[in-house]
Tab-separated table of C-alpha atoms in Angstrom:
chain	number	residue	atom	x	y	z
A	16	UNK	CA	-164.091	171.573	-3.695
A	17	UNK	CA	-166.031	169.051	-4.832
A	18	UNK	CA	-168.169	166.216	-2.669
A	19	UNK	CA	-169.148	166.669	0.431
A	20	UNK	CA	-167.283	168.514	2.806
A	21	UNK	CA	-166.901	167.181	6.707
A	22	UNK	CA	-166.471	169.802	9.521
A	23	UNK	CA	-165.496	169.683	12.975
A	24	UNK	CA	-168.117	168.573	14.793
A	25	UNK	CA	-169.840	166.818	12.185
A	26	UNK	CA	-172.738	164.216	13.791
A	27	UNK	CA	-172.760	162.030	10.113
A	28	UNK	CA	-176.790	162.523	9.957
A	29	UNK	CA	-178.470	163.340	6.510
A	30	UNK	CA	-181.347	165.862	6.114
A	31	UNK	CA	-183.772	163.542	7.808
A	32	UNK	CA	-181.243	163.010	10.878
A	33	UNK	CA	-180.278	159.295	9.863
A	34	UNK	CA	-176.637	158.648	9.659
A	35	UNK	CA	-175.250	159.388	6.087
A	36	UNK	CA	-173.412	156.029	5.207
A	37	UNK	CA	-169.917	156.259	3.146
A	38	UNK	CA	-168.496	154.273	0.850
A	39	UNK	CA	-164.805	153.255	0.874
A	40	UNK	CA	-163.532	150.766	-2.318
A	41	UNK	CA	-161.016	148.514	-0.685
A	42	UNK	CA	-160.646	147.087	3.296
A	43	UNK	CA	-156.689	146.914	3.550
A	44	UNK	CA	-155.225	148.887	7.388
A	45	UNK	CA	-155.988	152.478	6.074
A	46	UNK	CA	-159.643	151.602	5.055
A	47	UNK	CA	-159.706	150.633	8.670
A	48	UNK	CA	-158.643	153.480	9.802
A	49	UNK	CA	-161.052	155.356	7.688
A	50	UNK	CA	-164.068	152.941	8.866
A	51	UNK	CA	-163.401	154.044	12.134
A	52	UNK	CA	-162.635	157.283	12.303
A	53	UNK	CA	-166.119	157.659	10.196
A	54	UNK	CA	-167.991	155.633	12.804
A	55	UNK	CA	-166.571	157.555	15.714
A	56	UNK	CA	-168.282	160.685	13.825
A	57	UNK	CA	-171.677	159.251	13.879
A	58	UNK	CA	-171.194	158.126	10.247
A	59	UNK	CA	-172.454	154.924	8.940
A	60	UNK	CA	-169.934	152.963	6.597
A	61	UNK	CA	-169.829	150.425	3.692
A	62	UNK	CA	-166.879	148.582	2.444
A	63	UNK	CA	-166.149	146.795	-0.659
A	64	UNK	CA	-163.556	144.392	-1.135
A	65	UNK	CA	-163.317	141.070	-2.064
A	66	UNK	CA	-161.293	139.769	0.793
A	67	UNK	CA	-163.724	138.078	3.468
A	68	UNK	CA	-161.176	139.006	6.173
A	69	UNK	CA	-160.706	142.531	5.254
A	70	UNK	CA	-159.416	144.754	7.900
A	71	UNK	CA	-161.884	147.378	7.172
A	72	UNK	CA	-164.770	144.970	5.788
A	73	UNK	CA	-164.462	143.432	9.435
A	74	UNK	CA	-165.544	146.832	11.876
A	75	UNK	CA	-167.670	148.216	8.504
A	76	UNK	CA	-171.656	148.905	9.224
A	77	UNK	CA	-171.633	147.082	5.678
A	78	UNK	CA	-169.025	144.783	4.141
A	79	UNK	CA	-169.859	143.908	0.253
A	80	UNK	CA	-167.499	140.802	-0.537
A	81	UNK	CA	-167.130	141.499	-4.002
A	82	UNK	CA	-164.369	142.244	-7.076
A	83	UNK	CA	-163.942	145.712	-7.604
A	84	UNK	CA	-165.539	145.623	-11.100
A	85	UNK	CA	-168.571	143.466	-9.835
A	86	UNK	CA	-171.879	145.527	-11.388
A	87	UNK	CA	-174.022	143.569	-8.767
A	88	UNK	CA	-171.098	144.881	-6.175
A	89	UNK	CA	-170.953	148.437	-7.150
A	90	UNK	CA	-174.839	148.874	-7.667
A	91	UNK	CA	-175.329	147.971	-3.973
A	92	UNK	CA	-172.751	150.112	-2.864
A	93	UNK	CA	-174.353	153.370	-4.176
A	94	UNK	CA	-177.380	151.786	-3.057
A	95	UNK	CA	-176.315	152.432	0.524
A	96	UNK	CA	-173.743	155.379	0.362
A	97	UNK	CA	-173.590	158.805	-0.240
A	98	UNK	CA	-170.157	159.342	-0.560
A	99	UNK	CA	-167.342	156.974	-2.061
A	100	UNK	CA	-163.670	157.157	-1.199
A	101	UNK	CA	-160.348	154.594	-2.253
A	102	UNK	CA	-158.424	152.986	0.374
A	103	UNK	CA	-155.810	152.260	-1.615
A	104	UNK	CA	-154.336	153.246	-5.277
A	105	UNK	CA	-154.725	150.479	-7.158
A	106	UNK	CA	-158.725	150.174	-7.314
A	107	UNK	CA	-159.796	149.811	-10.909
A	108	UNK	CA	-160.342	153.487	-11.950
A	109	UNK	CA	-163.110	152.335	-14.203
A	110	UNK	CA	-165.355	151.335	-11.001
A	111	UNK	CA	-164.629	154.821	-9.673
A	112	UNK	CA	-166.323	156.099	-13.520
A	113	UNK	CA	-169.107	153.651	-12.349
A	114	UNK	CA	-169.488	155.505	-8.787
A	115	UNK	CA	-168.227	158.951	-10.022
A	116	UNK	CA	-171.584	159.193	-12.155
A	117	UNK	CA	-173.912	158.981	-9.545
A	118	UNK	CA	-171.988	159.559	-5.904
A	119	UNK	CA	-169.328	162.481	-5.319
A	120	UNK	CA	-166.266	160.007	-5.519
A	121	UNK	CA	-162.744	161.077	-4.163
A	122	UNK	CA	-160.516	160.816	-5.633
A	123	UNK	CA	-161.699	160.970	-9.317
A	124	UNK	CA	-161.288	158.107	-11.313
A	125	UNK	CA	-158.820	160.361	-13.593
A	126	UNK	CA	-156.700	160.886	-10.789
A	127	UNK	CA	-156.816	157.523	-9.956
A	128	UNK	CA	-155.944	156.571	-13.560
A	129	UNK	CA	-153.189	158.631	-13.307
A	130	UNK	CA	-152.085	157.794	-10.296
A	131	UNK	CA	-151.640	154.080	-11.002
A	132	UNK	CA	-149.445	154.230	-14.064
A	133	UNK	CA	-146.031	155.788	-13.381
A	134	UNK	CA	-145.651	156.617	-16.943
A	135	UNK	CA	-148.537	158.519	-17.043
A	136	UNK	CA	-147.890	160.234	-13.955
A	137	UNK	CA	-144.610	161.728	-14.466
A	138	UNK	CA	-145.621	163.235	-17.822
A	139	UNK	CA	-148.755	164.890	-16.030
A	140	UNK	CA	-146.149	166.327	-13.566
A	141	UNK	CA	-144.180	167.564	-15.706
A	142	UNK	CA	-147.039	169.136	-17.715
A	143	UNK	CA	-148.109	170.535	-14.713
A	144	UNK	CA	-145.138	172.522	-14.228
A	145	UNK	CA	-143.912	170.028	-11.294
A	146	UNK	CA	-140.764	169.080	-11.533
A	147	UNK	CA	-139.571	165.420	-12.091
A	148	UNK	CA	-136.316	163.514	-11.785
A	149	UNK	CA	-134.896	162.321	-15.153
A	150	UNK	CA	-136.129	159.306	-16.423
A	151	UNK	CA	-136.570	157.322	-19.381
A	152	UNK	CA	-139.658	155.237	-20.718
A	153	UNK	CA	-138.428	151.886	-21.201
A	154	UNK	CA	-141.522	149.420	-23.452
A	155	UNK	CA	-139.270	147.750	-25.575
A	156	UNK	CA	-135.858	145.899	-25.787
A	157	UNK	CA	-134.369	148.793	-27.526
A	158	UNK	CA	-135.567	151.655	-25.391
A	159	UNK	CA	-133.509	149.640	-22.839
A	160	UNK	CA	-130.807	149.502	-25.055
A	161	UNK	CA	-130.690	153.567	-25.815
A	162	UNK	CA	-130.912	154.006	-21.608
A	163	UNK	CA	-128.657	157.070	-21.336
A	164	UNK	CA	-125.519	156.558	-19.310
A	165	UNK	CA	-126.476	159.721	-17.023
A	166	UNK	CA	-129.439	157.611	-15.988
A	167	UNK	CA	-127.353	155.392	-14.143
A	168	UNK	CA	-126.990	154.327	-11.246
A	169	UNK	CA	-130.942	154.336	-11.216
A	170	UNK	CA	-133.948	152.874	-10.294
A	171	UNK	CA	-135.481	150.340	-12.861
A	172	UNK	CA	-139.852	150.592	-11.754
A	173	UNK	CA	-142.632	148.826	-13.311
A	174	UNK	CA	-145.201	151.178	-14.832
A	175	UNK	CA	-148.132	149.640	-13.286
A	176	UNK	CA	-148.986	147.949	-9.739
A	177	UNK	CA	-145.768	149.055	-8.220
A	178	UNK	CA	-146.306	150.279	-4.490
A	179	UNK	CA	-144.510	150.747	-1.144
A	180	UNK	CA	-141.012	149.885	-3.424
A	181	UNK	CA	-142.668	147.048	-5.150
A	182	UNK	CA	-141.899	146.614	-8.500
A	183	UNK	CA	-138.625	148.726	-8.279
A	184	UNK	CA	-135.177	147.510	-8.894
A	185	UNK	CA	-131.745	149.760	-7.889
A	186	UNK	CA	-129.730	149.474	-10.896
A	187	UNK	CA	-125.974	150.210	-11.002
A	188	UNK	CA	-125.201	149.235	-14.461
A	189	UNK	CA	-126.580	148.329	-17.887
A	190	UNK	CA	-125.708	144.175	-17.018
A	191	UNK	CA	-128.030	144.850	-13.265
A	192	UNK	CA	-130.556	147.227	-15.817
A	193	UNK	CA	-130.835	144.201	-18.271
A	194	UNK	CA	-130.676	141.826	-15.561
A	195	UNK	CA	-133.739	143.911	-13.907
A	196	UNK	CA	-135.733	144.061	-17.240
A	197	UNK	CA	-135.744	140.748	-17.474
A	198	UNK	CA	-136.784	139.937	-13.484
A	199	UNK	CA	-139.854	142.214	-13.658
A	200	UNK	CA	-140.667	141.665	-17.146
């Protein structure tokens, strides 16, 4: 395991018996729920995300109102955390890189990388030994074309920035497939 490791009954205080602040990238519902469940542990806790009104950002110790690639932004979050942690999957892995290098930062960026492209993330499965439903990598107009039949009925998904069935399409033939293709570009 890598990072630092919480155990019940943690009080959240450093060596010197301050509270140890962490980091969470992103203040969406579960970073509130993380913000909270850190403070009720005697932790201290910084968010950053660019949203003003952030549901985390607004209970946070700390709320940086920043872009997730801001070097101003990310420099004063490792200023005041120990620890870094995504609430959400779609935080640019290369600000995790940023954090990774000087804060233990879970999860890694290259889980994170992987984790937000579909295409990528099937073949890691699969190379992994876990198995995967069939599917087909469709870039161009005629990897759409050479769809195998078998793959259909099917669900037509964007590679990237698809969450929560966003970015999905049910397809039940090659006119609602091509019809799809075209909707989500």
């Amino acid at each position: 395991m890598t990072g630092p490791m919480l155990l019940p009954g943690s009080t959240g205080l450093n060596g010197s018996g301050q509270p140890t602040t962490l980091g969470v990238m992103g203040g969406g519902q579960l970073g509130r729920m993380f913000v909270q469940a850190a403070q009720a542990m005697g932790y201290f806790t910084v968010v950053l995300d660019p949203d003003v009104i952030s549901p985390a950002g607004l209970v946070s110790h700390y709320h940086i109102k920043t872009d997730y690639l801001d070097e101003q932004g990310l420099t004063q979050l490792l200023q005041r955390c120990a620890a870094v942690t995504t609430e959400f999957e779609n935080v640019p892995a290369p600000a995790l890189v940023t954090l990774g290098a000087a804060r233990p930062t879970a999860p890694s960026a290259d889980a994170v990388a992987i984790a937000q492209d579909r295409i990528k993330e099937k073949a890691h499965l699969a190379r992994s030994g876990v198995p995967v439903a069939p599917y087909a990598v469709i870039e161009t107009a005629a990897q759409l074309t050479a769809v195998e039949d078998a793959l259909l009925p099917g669900i037509l998904k964007t590679a990237r920035l698809g969450y929560d069935g966003k970015g999905q399409v049910r397809c039940n033939s090659r006119a609602e497939l091509t019809s799809a293709w075209d909707a989500l570009k």
